[in-house]
Amino acid sequence: MTMQAARCPTDELSLTNCAVVNEKDLQSGQHVTVKTTPNHKFVFTVKTHHTVAPGSIAFSLPQRKWAGLSIGQEVEVANYNFDKSKQCIGAMTIEIDFLQKKSTDSSPYDSDKMAAEFIQQFNNQGFSVTQQLVFTFCDKLFGLMVKDIEAMDASILRGEPASGKKQKIDIGLMVGNSQVIFEKAESSSLTLVGKAKTKEARQTIINPEWNFEKMGIGGLDREFSDIFRRAFASRVFPPDIVEQMGCKHVKGIMLFGPPGCGKTLMARQIGKMLNAREPKVVNGPEILNKYVGESEANIRKLFADAEDEQKRLGANSGLHIIIFDELDAICKQRGTGASSTGVHDTVVNQLLSKIDGVEQLNNILVIGMTNRPDLIDDALMRPGRFEVKMEISLPDEKGRVQILTIHTNKMRGFNLLAPDVDIKELATETKNYSGAELEGLVRAAQSTAMNRHIKATSTVEVDMEKAEKLQVTRSDFMGSLNNDIKPAFGTNQEDYSNYIMNGIIKWGDPVTHVLDDGMLLVQQTKNSDRTPLVAVLLEGPPHSGKTALAAQIAEDSEFPFIKICSPDKMIGHSEISKCQAIKKVFDDAYKSQLSCVVVDDIERLLDYVPIGPRFSNLVLQALLVLLKKAPPKGRKLLIIGTTSRKDVLQEMEMLDAFSTTIHVPNISTGEQLVDSLELLGSFTDKERASIAHQLKGKRVWIGIKKLLVLIEMSLQMPADYRVTKFLSLLRDEGALNEGDQIRI
C-alpha cells in the first residue's frame, strides 16, 4: 500500500524504534518494508496508535535521518517476514554515544546491564546495518548506530552444539538470546565498563607481521621478551580483565648500556612492533631552550596529544609512545646543576608530573635511553615512572651470529658473499664487539673487496669486467678484523704486546709455577659461580718480569676484555682524575661477560715514596673499593696486580683485598742464568760454556729485565770481548759477597 510519512506523535513512541501506524492499517508487532525510492528499502517493526491518521506511517527523527524521509513523502509499505533459520541475530555490534553533547558525564556505564536492557526493550524487532535509533538507560538518552550483524548459528536454533560458523547479514531479528556488543563512538567521552563493550576478537596491540630479522634486530631476543613481559602483557589482555585486576600499565622503560648495542634501534622498533601511534622521538638536548619556561613547555607539548585523546576516549585511547634519546642530558639529579636558572630541575619536575602526576595518563609509554644511568634523577627511576630498567649489553656469540646474518643477508641474496665466509667463525672471532662495530666490520670488508676492483691510474676507474664478479671473501673480513675495526670494550693488543715484546723466558721452575698458578686462576674465574671476582697479586723484586707475566696470563686467558691499568698512562693526572681513570677501566670491564684487568705497579699508582708525603690516600681508597667490588650478576672479573713493595702494601692493609699472592723471584743461581742465556740464544755455545764455567756454583741475584739489558750491552762489543764484558757488567751491577756471590 502507499502511505504518507508523518512525524512520530509522542516522545515515548520515538524511543520504541518502531514505525507508528493506525490500527486500521496494520497490527502491532508486524514487520514491514518501507520503499522510499526504487532502489532503497528499509525494514521496520510497527506499533499502532490512535492519534496517527489512517494512511499515514509516523517515524522518529533518527529513523527519518537514516531512511532519508521527509514529512508528507509518499512511500510504498509491504509486509516483511523474517526467515528465522537464517535471520535471527546472533551478535550485533552497536556504536554508542550520548544523544546530546551537553548531557555528557564521566560516570561509567555497565555495558552488560545496558545490553540486557536493550534486548528487553527491543525484543522481536527488526534491525538493519547502519540503522540509527535512540535508547534510554539510567535516565540518559543515547544515540545508537548498528555497525555489524552476525546471524545466529542454525545449530543453536535446533538445540544442537554450535557449529562455529559465523555469517554476516544486513537485516536481522532480535531474539531473547541474541548478544549485543556496545562500542564507544570514536570521538565520544562516554566511559563503558563490562564485558559487552568490545568484541572478543578485538584488535591486538601487537602487530602480527613483525619479525626480528626483518626489523634488523639481532642478539636482543632475551631483552625483548623481558620488556614484553613487563611492559606489554597488561596491554594485550582485554581491558575489562585488567580493570578487574586493578592493574596499571607500565608507563616507562629505561634502556641503558654501552654505545652501539642497539638501544635506539630497539626503541624505534618497539613503535613498529605495536599497533600504536607513530612514536615521537626526541633527542634530550632538543628539549632545552634559552627562554625561561620554554623547556617545560616543550615537555608539555609532547604529552598534549595523549592527554587530549584520553579525555575524549578514556580507556579506549590508543597507545602514545614518546622516545627520549640521551635522557641524561635533561634529567640529571636535581640540585646538582651549577647554573643559577635550575632549568634541568624544572624539566625533571615537569616530566615527573606528566608521567605520573596527579592527573596521570594511562595511554602513554615513555622510553628513555642513556649510556649513563648513574646521572639520572632517582625520582624518575621509581615504579610508576621508568620502572622497567633494561641493560642492553654487548651481544653474546648467538647474538653476534644473528647480527652478522642480518648485515650480510642482502649480499648473500645477490651472491656477493663468497662461500668461504663462515658467519659462526666471525662471531667467535668478534668477542666484545657491539652491534654497531659488527656493522662497521661488514662495511670495512665490503670496502676492502671493492678496492680490489679499482684501477688507480692517473684517474680512478672501476674495472667493470671484474666488478661484475665481485665477492666479499673471508680474507676481506679477517683483514678488516685485524686492521680496521677494534672493539671499544675489547682487548687492545698493543696494550699488552709491549710488555711481552721479548716473550716469556722460562729460566727455571719458578717462572713455570707462576704461569701455571695464573692459568688455574683464569679457569677458576671462567668456571666458578661462587667466585665471580678473583684478584691475584704478583709480587717480587724490581725487574723480575712481573708485568710481562701478568700480561702473558691475561693474553692466555683469551678473555674478550683485557685492559692494563698502568701509571704510565696517568702521568700528570690529579688525584681525582686518576681515580676516575681507574674507575672507568673497571666500569668498562663490568660491561663484558669475562674481563681481565691488570693493575700494574700499584705503588706507583699510589704515588708511594719512602719520604715526604708518602702516598695518595684518595687513590688507595678507590683501589681498595674496586678490588673488592664484585661485578654485576652474570659477569666475571679477574684482577692481576703487580708490585715490588709487598711490605708497603701490607702496611696500607691492601694485601687483604687480593684473593691470593704469587711470588715472582729473581734469577738466583749461575745455572739459572746460563739457562736464560741458552733460551735467549744471544751468545755462541762456546761463549755460554765459558760463562757457565765462570758462574758454576756461584749465587747471583738479578732480574730477567736487567739481565736482558746487560746481554744487549755485551753484544755491542767485538766477539772476543763479549764474555769478559758480560761478566764485568754482572760484577759492576753489585758486589762480590763472601768471595763467591755476585749480588746484583
XYZ file of C-alpha atoms in Angstrom:
744
model
C 0.000 0.000 0.000
C 1.062 3.588 -0.492
C 1.290 5.582 2.723
C 2.359 9.066 3.723
C 5.340 9.705 6.072
C 4.476 11.609 9.260
C 6.094 12.802 12.463
C 6.073 10.441 15.494
C 3.193 11.553 17.754
C 4.939 11.246 21.189
C 8.493 11.201 22.581
C 7.720 7.928 24.297
C 6.904 6.266 20.958
C 10.134 7.706 19.470
C 12.117 5.589 21.959
C 10.475 2.320 20.816
C 12.386 2.271 17.478
C 9.070 1.335 15.784
C 7.219 2.951 12.904
C 3.771 4.052 14.210
C 0.552 3.418 12.241
C -3.210 3.461 12.752
C -4.653 0.142 13.929
C -6.939 0.119 10.856
C -3.911 -0.159 8.552
C -1.560 -2.662 10.281
C -1.174 -4.638 13.519
C 1.336 -4.045 16.357
C 4.494 -6.245 16.124
C 4.169 -6.666 12.364
C 7.327 -6.163 10.230
C 7.186 -4.083 7.057
C 9.468 -2.851 4.299
C 9.303 0.834 3.510
C 10.357 1.588 -0.068
C 11.485 5.237 -0.350
C 12.970 5.065 -3.874
C 13.035 2.245 -6.450
C 16.426 1.106 -5.089
C 16.049 1.813 -1.340
C 14.057 -0.349 1.065
C 14.108 -0.214 4.865
C 12.686 -2.752 7.328
C 10.720 -1.529 10.380
C 8.701 -3.133 13.142
C 5.366 -1.293 13.617
C 3.270 -0.181 16.599
C -0.268 1.176 16.478
C -1.524 4.421 17.992
C -4.945 6.065 17.646
C -3.515 9.571 17.064
C -1.920 8.547 13.738
C -4.230 9.219 10.797
C -5.203 6.233 8.641
C -2.935 6.008 5.559
C -0.020 7.622 7.432
C 3.105 6.000 8.859
C 4.970 8.002 11.556
C 8.761 7.935 12.082
C 11.047 9.360 14.784
C 13.789 11.848 13.809
C 16.647 9.234 13.868
C 14.555 6.929 11.652
C 13.824 9.729 9.171
C 17.538 10.658 9.086
C 18.537 7.055 8.460
C 15.961 6.366 5.719
C 16.193 9.864 4.203
C 12.463 10.540 4.711
C 10.693 13.891 4.748
C 7.292 14.705 6.294
C 4.442 14.094 3.803
C 6.585 11.919 1.496
C 4.718 9.029 -0.130
C 6.250 5.588 0.466
C 5.370 2.043 -0.503
C 4.773 -0.218 2.520
C 4.687 -4.036 2.267
C 4.668 -6.935 4.725
C 8.054 -8.471 5.590
C 8.544 -11.944 7.044
C 11.853 -12.967 8.710
C 13.357 -16.380 7.886
C 14.053 -17.486 11.477
C 16.510 -20.193 10.392
C 18.811 -17.591 8.792
C 17.865 -14.125 10.054
C 17.868 -14.356 13.860
C 20.550 -12.088 15.317
C 23.427 -13.996 16.966
C 25.566 -10.929 17.758
C 25.013 -7.284 16.958
C 27.674 -4.581 17.363
C 26.294 -1.134 18.151
C 28.154 2.162 18.238
C 27.008 4.290 21.179
C 27.341 7.932 22.202
C 25.413 10.491 24.242
C 22.474 11.778 22.207
C 23.109 15.380 23.245
C 26.657 16.656 23.783
C 25.558 18.944 26.619
C 24.332 15.963 28.647
C 27.707 14.169 28.713
C 29.128 12.939 32.002
C 32.127 10.905 33.163
C 30.175 8.231 35.067
C 30.975 4.663 33.977
C 28.108 2.771 32.304
C 27.941 -1.000 32.616
C 27.600 -2.335 29.088
C 26.433 -5.760 30.344
C 23.384 -4.218 32.054
C 22.924 -1.962 29.045
C 22.831 -4.993 26.709
C 20.254 -6.782 28.886
C 18.070 -3.637 28.930
C 18.433 -3.233 25.135
C 17.275 -6.814 24.436
C 14.325 -6.325 26.799
C 13.284 -3.043 25.154
C 13.713 -4.153 21.541
C 12.938 -7.881 21.652
C 11.379 -9.275 18.464
C 12.234 -6.144 16.458
C 13.977 -5.995 13.109
C 17.372 -4.254 12.792
C 19.453 -3.293 9.755
C 23.162 -2.419 9.430
C 23.672 1.425 9.601
C 20.251 1.829 11.333
C 20.075 4.764 13.766
C 17.943 4.776 16.913
C 17.557 6.336 20.368
C 17.987 4.284 23.545
C 17.265 5.282 27.151
C 19.302 3.854 30.017
C 19.674 5.168 33.602
C 17.565 8.210 32.632
C 20.071 9.156 29.940
C 19.421 9.286 26.206
C 21.935 7.611 23.913
C 22.244 7.732 20.140
C 22.933 4.304 18.630
C 24.048 3.109 15.215
C 24.075 -0.568 14.167
C 27.591 -1.385 12.883
C 27.540 -5.102 12.297
C 25.114 -8.077 12.495
C 26.025 -11.762 12.690
C 23.358 -14.431 12.121
C 22.673 -16.914 14.887
C 24.156 -20.360 14.279
C 21.328 -22.539 12.911
C 22.637 -25.458 15.036
C 21.849 -23.490 18.238
C 18.307 -22.812 16.998
C 17.820 -26.566 16.545
C 19.138 -27.216 20.095
C 22.397 -28.772 18.801
C 26.029 -27.846 19.710
C 27.342 -24.745 17.903
C 28.972 -25.398 14.526
C 31.276 -22.356 14.921
C 30.306 -20.873 11.539
C 29.732 -17.111 11.513
C 27.682 -15.420 8.819
C 27.244 -11.660 8.351
C 23.753 -10.406 7.446
C 22.299 -6.962 6.632
C 18.891 -7.418 8.336
C 18.171 -9.483 11.455
C 15.529 -10.165 14.085
C 16.363 -9.518 17.768
C 15.586 -12.567 19.954
C 15.972 -13.263 23.687
C 19.391 -14.963 23.420
C 20.949 -12.509 20.938
C 24.266 -10.962 22.040
C 24.602 -7.166 21.971
C 28.089 -5.629 21.913
C 28.480 -1.909 22.595
C 31.394 0.027 21.129
C 32.025 3.607 22.088
C 31.897 6.074 19.167
C 35.367 7.308 18.183
C 35.002 10.905 19.388
C 32.830 10.048 22.411
C 33.720 10.836 26.042
C 31.441 8.031 27.246
C 33.040 5.577 29.728
C 31.976 1.955 29.313
C 32.735 -0.893 31.708
C 31.809 -4.553 31.427
C 32.479 -7.404 29.028
C 29.960 -6.383 26.349
C 31.796 -3.180 25.493
C 34.222 -4.721 22.957
C 34.297 -7.657 20.628
C 36.001 -10.805 21.841
C 38.213 -10.900 18.769
C 39.343 -7.329 19.234
C 42.371 -5.837 17.552
C 45.555 -6.885 19.320
C 48.139 -4.289 20.291
C 50.944 -6.429 18.842
C 51.384 -6.120 15.084
C 51.013 -9.714 13.778
C 53.525 -9.191 10.940
C 56.588 -8.184 12.937
C 59.738 -10.265 12.786
C 63.093 -9.630 14.475
C 65.247 -10.314 11.426
C 63.101 -8.231 9.045
C 63.274 -5.400 11.567
C 67.081 -5.611 11.544
C 67.397 -6.599 15.200
C 69.782 -9.311 16.330
C 71.003 -10.520 19.689
C 68.239 -8.855 21.714
C 65.731 -11.718 21.998
C 66.017 -12.032 25.789
C 65.766 -8.266 26.294
C 62.677 -8.060 24.043
C 60.958 -10.918 25.876
C 61.699 -9.267 29.256
C 60.367 -5.900 28.058
C 57.289 -7.604 26.607
C 56.602 -9.446 29.872
C 56.859 -6.283 31.956
C 55.534 -3.547 29.666
C 53.045 -5.095 27.230
C 51.456 -8.141 28.867
C 48.844 -5.937 30.578
C 48.103 -4.143 27.280
C 47.452 -7.400 25.386
C 44.792 -8.589 27.855
C 41.183 -7.390 27.383
C 40.660 -4.099 29.298
C 37.835 -5.496 31.424
C 40.123 -8.197 32.900
C 42.829 -5.580 33.502
C 40.216 -3.388 35.250
C 39.012 -6.290 37.378
C 42.612 -6.979 38.488
C 43.148 -3.299 39.327
C 46.259 -3.462 37.166
C 48.034 -0.334 35.909
C 50.021 -0.359 32.699
C 53.777 0.213 32.721
C 54.398 3.775 31.536
C 58.174 3.958 31.316
C 61.084 1.826 30.092
C 64.726 2.790 30.685
C 67.255 1.273 28.260
C 70.900 1.654 29.246
C 74.213 0.098 28.259
C 77.362 0.643 26.183
C 77.167 2.750 22.977
C 76.355 0.896 19.752
C 74.485 -2.024 21.338
C 71.044 -1.241 19.890
C 69.226 0.938 22.447
C 67.968 3.467 19.877
C 67.232 0.725 17.337
C 65.223 -1.219 19.915
C 63.183 1.823 20.956
C 62.477 2.677 17.315
C 61.355 -0.877 16.536
C 59.080 -1.134 19.610
C 56.927 1.501 17.869
C 56.724 -0.640 14.695
C 56.027 -3.785 16.696
C 52.936 -2.236 18.278
C 49.706 -1.123 16.653
C 50.222 2.312 18.162
C 50.573 5.919 17.048
C 53.803 6.862 15.251
C 56.358 7.252 18.087
C 57.596 10.757 18.934
C 61.414 10.624 19.018
C 63.111 13.404 20.974
C 66.831 13.954 21.470
C 67.342 15.093 25.061
C 69.214 18.353 24.273
C 66.450 19.459 21.840
C 64.100 19.998 24.795
C 66.297 22.691 26.337
C 65.606 26.301 25.391
C 67.321 29.527 26.452
C 63.993 31.210 27.306
C 62.504 30.737 30.784
C 59.632 28.229 30.783
C 60.126 27.118 27.154
C 61.901 23.859 28.086
C 58.967 22.868 30.324
C 56.500 23.879 27.567
C 58.351 21.554 25.154
C 57.764 18.656 27.566
C 54.037 19.539 27.842
C 53.691 19.600 24.016
C 54.971 16.009 23.826
C 52.142 14.785 26.072
C 49.379 17.079 24.693
C 48.030 14.597 22.089
C 47.870 11.762 24.630
C 46.071 13.995 27.156
C 43.536 15.144 24.588
C 42.808 11.596 23.407
C 42.456 10.261 26.950
C 39.885 12.970 27.737
C 37.886 12.046 24.626
C 38.203 8.267 24.539
C 39.165 7.208 28.068
C 40.158 3.540 28.276
C 39.745 3.115 24.500
C 42.506 5.624 23.752
C 45.355 4.367 21.547
C 48.884 3.963 22.892
C 51.176 7.004 22.516
C 54.914 6.260 22.535
C 57.428 9.001 23.402
C 61.127 8.134 22.988
C 63.811 10.197 24.757
C 67.311 9.661 23.369
C 70.211 10.834 25.580
C 67.872 11.215 28.554
C 70.779 12.078 30.876
C 71.089 15.441 29.052
C 67.806 16.689 30.562
C 67.157 14.507 33.596
C 70.246 14.976 35.738
C 69.991 14.665 39.514
C 68.121 17.681 40.838
C 70.183 20.111 42.875
C 73.441 19.198 41.110
C 73.347 21.839 38.341
C 75.725 24.772 38.736
C 73.561 27.167 36.697
C 71.502 29.731 38.606
C 68.366 29.097 36.480
C 67.974 25.467 37.620
C 66.430 24.663 34.206
C 67.311 20.948 34.488
C 65.457 20.723 37.798
C 62.237 22.224 36.418
C 62.393 19.995 33.314
C 62.684 16.915 35.560
C 59.753 18.183 37.680
C 57.611 18.710 34.568
C 58.419 15.236 33.228
C 57.645 13.629 36.593
C 54.238 15.318 36.789
C 53.324 14.309 33.228
C 54.291 10.636 33.523
C 52.873 10.011 36.980
C 51.416 13.196 38.409
C 48.012 13.954 39.910
C 46.273 13.809 36.507
C 48.065 10.696 35.370
C 47.860 9.345 31.827
C 47.259 5.667 31.131
C 47.734 5.742 27.363
C 51.460 6.561 27.213
C 54.692 4.598 27.043
C 57.831 6.677 27.601
C 61.116 5.057 26.544
C 64.325 6.660 27.809
C 67.837 5.794 26.615
C 71.184 6.618 28.162
C 74.778 5.435 28.467
C 74.926 6.961 31.975
C 72.061 5.724 34.180
C 74.013 6.958 37.239
C 73.339 10.580 36.176
C 69.530 10.221 36.033
C 67.425 11.664 38.875
C 66.326 8.933 41.318
C 62.675 10.059 41.325
C 62.377 9.084 37.647
C 63.528 5.535 38.320
C 60.856 4.503 40.825
C 57.905 2.205 39.926
C 55.152 4.122 38.142
C 57.712 6.076 36.094
C 60.698 4.422 34.392
C 60.028 1.212 36.268
C 61.348 -1.268 33.674
C 65.131 -0.880 33.623
C 66.782 -2.954 30.915
C 70.513 -3.213 30.261
C 71.261 -3.599 26.555
C 74.718 -5.130 26.856
C 77.267 -6.432 24.365
C 75.825 -9.302 22.278
C 76.864 -12.874 23.067
C 78.033 -15.299 20.367
C 74.495 -16.317 19.365
C 73.543 -12.623 19.146
C 76.614 -11.853 17.014
C 75.617 -14.638 14.591
C 72.158 -13.020 14.252
C 73.600 -9.503 13.746
C 76.173 -10.619 11.139
C 73.477 -12.652 9.339
C 71.224 -9.561 9.166
C 74.013 -7.374 7.756
C 75.141 -9.969 5.169
C 71.651 -11.145 4.064
C 71.467 -8.811 1.083
C 74.931 -9.795 -0.154
C 74.013 -13.465 0.220
C 70.809 -12.903 -1.754
C 72.731 -11.415 -4.700
C 75.559 -14.000 -4.461
C 78.117 -11.368 -3.425
C 79.273 -13.273 -0.325
C 81.990 -15.845 -1.024
C 81.306 -19.459 0.106
C 84.391 -19.398 2.393
C 82.803 -16.774 4.697
C 81.669 -18.579 7.874
C 79.379 -16.375 9.988
C 79.890 -18.620 13.049
C 83.668 -18.266 12.760
C 83.351 -14.474 12.522
C 81.053 -14.460 15.568
C 83.676 -16.432 17.541
C 86.432 -14.009 16.495
C 84.449 -10.867 17.381
C 84.220 -11.174 21.169
C 83.013 -7.944 22.819
C 82.037 -6.311 19.510
C 78.900 -4.185 19.787
C 76.167 -4.310 17.114
C 77.457 -1.048 15.583
C 81.029 -2.418 15.439
C 79.820 -5.612 13.722
C 78.011 -3.491 11.135
C 81.244 -1.477 10.724
C 83.173 -4.736 10.224
C 80.846 -5.778 7.373
C 81.243 -2.309 5.781
C 85.037 -2.476 6.103
C 85.096 -5.928 4.455
C 82.898 -4.611 1.618
C 85.257 -1.647 1.109
C 88.282 -3.976 1.005
C 86.566 -6.180 -1.596
C 85.534 -3.184 -3.752
C 89.014 -1.700 -3.548
C 90.415 -4.746 -5.379
C 88.465 -3.749 -8.473
C 89.535 -0.104 -8.617
C 92.302 0.765 -11.100
C 94.319 3.567 -9.545
C 95.902 5.169 -12.610
C 96.001 8.909 -13.286
C 92.223 8.685 -12.855
C 90.364 6.362 -10.520
C 88.368 3.836 -12.542
C 86.387 0.706 -11.756
C 87.370 -2.430 -13.635
C 83.829 -3.310 -14.776
C 84.683 -6.805 -16.044
C 85.998 -7.873 -12.655
C 83.457 -5.810 -10.719
C 80.638 -7.984 -12.064
C 82.330 -10.977 -10.385
C 82.817 -9.090 -7.102
C 82.600 -11.237 -3.967
C 83.399 -10.422 -0.338
C 85.715 -13.171 0.929
C 86.866 -14.490 4.286
C 90.234 -12.737 3.874
C 88.392 -9.381 3.487
C 86.663 -9.956 6.825
C 89.858 -11.149 8.559
C 91.840 -8.190 7.196
C 89.207 -5.759 8.495
C 89.097 -7.603 11.810
C 92.844 -7.235 12.330
C 93.357 -3.735 10.930
C 90.184 -1.635 10.687
C 87.591 -2.329 13.401
C 88.601 -2.743 17.038
C 86.021 -3.156 19.825
C 85.758 -0.239 22.268
C 85.279 -2.722 25.120
C 87.767 -5.323 23.974
C 91.383 -6.347 24.148
C 93.804 -3.769 22.850
C 96.700 -5.981 21.812
C 99.068 -3.015 21.633
C 98.296 -2.523 25.328
C 99.930 -5.727 26.462
C 102.130 -6.711 23.489
C 104.688 -4.065 24.556
C 105.057 -5.797 27.930
C 105.815 -9.199 26.376
C 107.872 -7.910 23.462
C 110.686 -10.433 24.107
C 108.373 -13.280 25.094
C 108.434 -15.098 28.428
C 111.836 -16.654 29.208
C 111.217 -19.761 31.319
C 114.626 -19.755 33.005
C 113.506 -22.160 35.713
C 110.680 -23.786 37.638
C 109.692 -20.551 39.453
C 108.500 -18.950 36.161
C 106.574 -22.089 35.148
C 104.898 -22.213 38.574
C 103.768 -18.573 38.258
C 102.223 -19.194 34.802
C 100.564 -22.448 35.945
C 99.064 -20.784 39.027
C 97.911 -17.891 36.834
C 96.081 -20.262 34.473
C 94.430 -22.014 37.435
C 93.027 -18.641 38.495
C 91.857 -17.987 34.905
C 89.988 -21.323 34.915
C 88.519 -20.514 38.344
C 87.206 -17.176 37.024
C 85.671 -18.854 33.945
C 84.129 -21.870 35.638
C 83.277 -20.984 39.230
C 79.917 -19.393 40.019
C 80.918 -18.907 43.651
C 83.819 -16.570 42.891
C 82.865 -14.170 40.067
C 85.688 -11.884 41.294
C 89.242 -13.263 41.524
C 92.102 -10.905 42.470
C 95.747 -12.055 42.462
C 98.879 -10.076 43.348
C 102.194 -10.831 41.626
C 104.887 -9.518 43.961
C 108.634 -9.697 43.689
C 111.820 -7.649 43.381
C 112.168 -4.956 40.662
C 112.988 -6.157 37.102
C 111.819 -9.731 37.853
C 109.284 -9.670 34.962
C 106.051 -9.353 36.960
C 104.288 -7.136 34.393
C 105.291 -9.408 31.493
C 103.983 -12.460 33.368
C 100.714 -10.647 34.225
C 100.284 -9.627 30.554
C 101.033 -13.211 29.427
C 98.439 -14.683 31.839
C 95.913 -12.096 30.591
C 96.636 -12.938 26.929
C 96.486 -16.705 27.510
C 93.107 -16.308 29.246
C 91.578 -15.263 25.875
C 89.043 -13.169 27.797
C 87.104 -10.825 25.483
C 88.003 -7.782 27.610
C 91.604 -7.173 28.732
C 92.804 -3.798 29.988
C 96.044 -2.767 31.647
C 95.694 -0.004 34.214
C 99.205 1.408 34.259
C 100.771 4.513 35.878
C 102.465 5.469 32.594
C 99.018 6.452 31.230
C 98.328 8.730 34.175
C 101.393 10.973 34.198
C 100.428 14.454 35.383
C 96.911 13.402 36.448
C 95.489 14.902 39.599
C 94.353 12.517 42.335
C 90.695 12.882 41.340
C 91.291 12.382 37.604
C 93.481 9.360 38.399
C 90.638 7.844 40.469
C 88.195 8.498 37.598
C 90.550 6.906 35.051
C 90.964 3.772 37.213
C 87.185 3.608 37.835
C 86.482 3.875 34.083
C 88.710 0.834 33.400
C 86.694 -1.187 35.933
C 83.320 0.175 34.692
C 84.209 -0.890 31.149
C 85.234 -4.317 32.455
C 81.807 -4.818 34.084
C 80.151 -4.485 30.648
C 81.807 -7.662 29.353
C 80.867 -11.172 30.450
C 84.508 -12.167 31.040
C 87.097 -9.496 31.830
C 90.681 -9.263 32.968
C 92.156 -6.060 34.436
C 95.905 -5.816 35.101
C 96.656 -3.172 37.754
C 100.360 -2.615 37.117
C 102.942 -1.167 39.507
C 100.473 -0.446 42.299
C 102.918 1.578 44.449
C 103.470 3.972 41.511
C 99.690 4.360 41.072
C 99.541 5.245 44.762
C 102.350 7.845 44.399
C 104.322 5.983 47.087
C 107.730 7.390 48.132
C 109.651 6.487 51.283
C 109.993 10.148 52.314
C 107.746 13.224 52.408
C 104.021 12.839 51.641
C 104.074 9.050 51.394
C 101.105 8.141 49.160
C 97.748 9.263 47.745
C 95.004 8.217 50.140
C 92.265 9.030 47.560
C 93.717 6.579 45.015
C 94.335 3.978 47.745
C 90.705 4.102 48.896
C 89.438 3.945 45.280
C 91.605 0.874 44.583
C 90.556 -0.840 47.824
C 86.890 -0.428 46.894
C 87.318 -1.524 43.261
C 89.470 -4.563 44.139
C 86.727 -5.861 46.454
C 83.678 -4.844 44.373
C 82.010 -7.886 42.815
C 80.986 -7.488 39.136
C 77.244 -7.382 38.190
C 75.303 -10.650 38.075
C 76.338 -12.865 35.182
C 79.717 -11.093 34.738
C 83.132 -12.382 35.853
C 86.306 -10.419 36.521
C 89.952 -11.418 37.030
C 92.218 -8.735 38.531
C 96.008 -9.178 38.350
C 98.033 -6.686 40.411
C 101.813 -6.255 40.347
C 104.076 -4.677 42.973
C 107.719 -4.521 44.002
C 106.865 -3.335 47.543
C 104.768 -6.006 49.196
C 105.798 -4.627 52.607
C 104.307 -1.216 51.738
C 101.001 -2.737 50.608
C 100.955 -4.765 53.827
C 101.204 -1.554 55.864
C 98.404 0.009 53.802
C 96.225 -3.075 54.509
C 95.902 -3.650 50.783
C 97.042 -7.278 50.692
C 93.693 -8.344 52.180
C 91.935 -7.060 49.048
C 93.610 -9.793 46.944
C 92.387 -13.403 46.932
C 95.949 -14.737 46.724
C 99.566 -13.634 46.301
C 102.143 -15.198 43.955
C 105.855 -14.533 44.466
C 107.920 -13.801 41.329
C 111.628 -14.358 42.219
C 114.824 -13.132 40.560
C 117.380 -15.433 38.932
C 119.339 -16.685 41.939
C 121.870 -19.267 40.687
C 124.529 -19.372 37.971
C 122.799 -22.389 36.398
C 119.514 -20.475 36.042
C 121.366 -17.559 34.465
C 123.078 -19.872 31.925
C 119.689 -21.471 31.114
C 118.365 -17.965 30.407
C 121.267 -17.267 28.023
C 120.547 -20.519 26.177
C 116.843 -19.660 25.818
C 117.704 -16.186 24.555
C 120.284 -17.591 22.088
C 122.369 -14.430 22.347
C 125.830 -15.968 22.883
C 127.500 -18.815 20.947
C 127.802 -22.275 22.509
C 131.487 -21.646 23.249
C 130.706 -18.275 24.928
C 127.942 -19.823 27.021
C 130.272 -22.635 28.117
C 132.843 -20.034 29.210
C 130.194 -18.047 31.169
C 128.859 -21.282 32.742
C 132.378 -22.179 33.879
C 132.855 -18.720 35.432
C 129.495 -18.826 37.290
C 129.485 -22.502 38.273
C 128.377 -22.893 41.879
C 128.025 -19.165 42.372
C 124.889 -17.420 43.559
C 123.548 -14.403 41.708
C 120.569 -12.140 42.229
C 119.359 -10.468 39.052
C 116.014 -9.721 37.474
C 115.355 -11.013 33.964
C 114.745 -7.489 32.632
C 118.088 -6.291 33.969
C 119.776 -9.398 32.525
C 118.393 -8.609 29.058
C 119.870 -5.086 29.240
C 123.319 -6.401 30.267
C 123.284 -9.018 27.479
C 122.419 -6.404 24.840
C 125.204 -4.113 26.112
C 127.731 -7.001 25.918
C 126.692 -7.914 22.377
C 127.766 -4.471 21.170
C 131.436 -5.427 21.911
C 133.732 -7.299 19.459
C 133.270 -11.085 19.624
C 136.481 -11.728 21.614
C 135.464 -9.389 24.443
C 131.753 -10.161 24.816
C 132.050 -12.762 27.594
C 134.531 -10.652 29.556
C 132.325 -7.579 29.229
C 129.221 -9.526 30.294
C 130.892 -10.898 33.449
C 132.321 -7.452 34.173
C 128.855 -5.881 33.906
C 127.467 -8.540 36.233
C 130.080 -7.653 38.839
C 129.672 -3.887 38.306
C 125.954 -4.099 38.984
C 126.616 -5.323 42.523
C 129.478 -6.515 44.700
C 131.074 -9.836 45.474
C 129.768 -11.264 48.726
C 131.814 -13.785 50.694
C 134.076 -14.392 47.751
C 131.575 -16.265 45.501
C 128.227 -14.442 45.497
C 127.579 -11.795 42.902
C 124.941 -9.521 44.377
C 123.123 -7.626 41.655
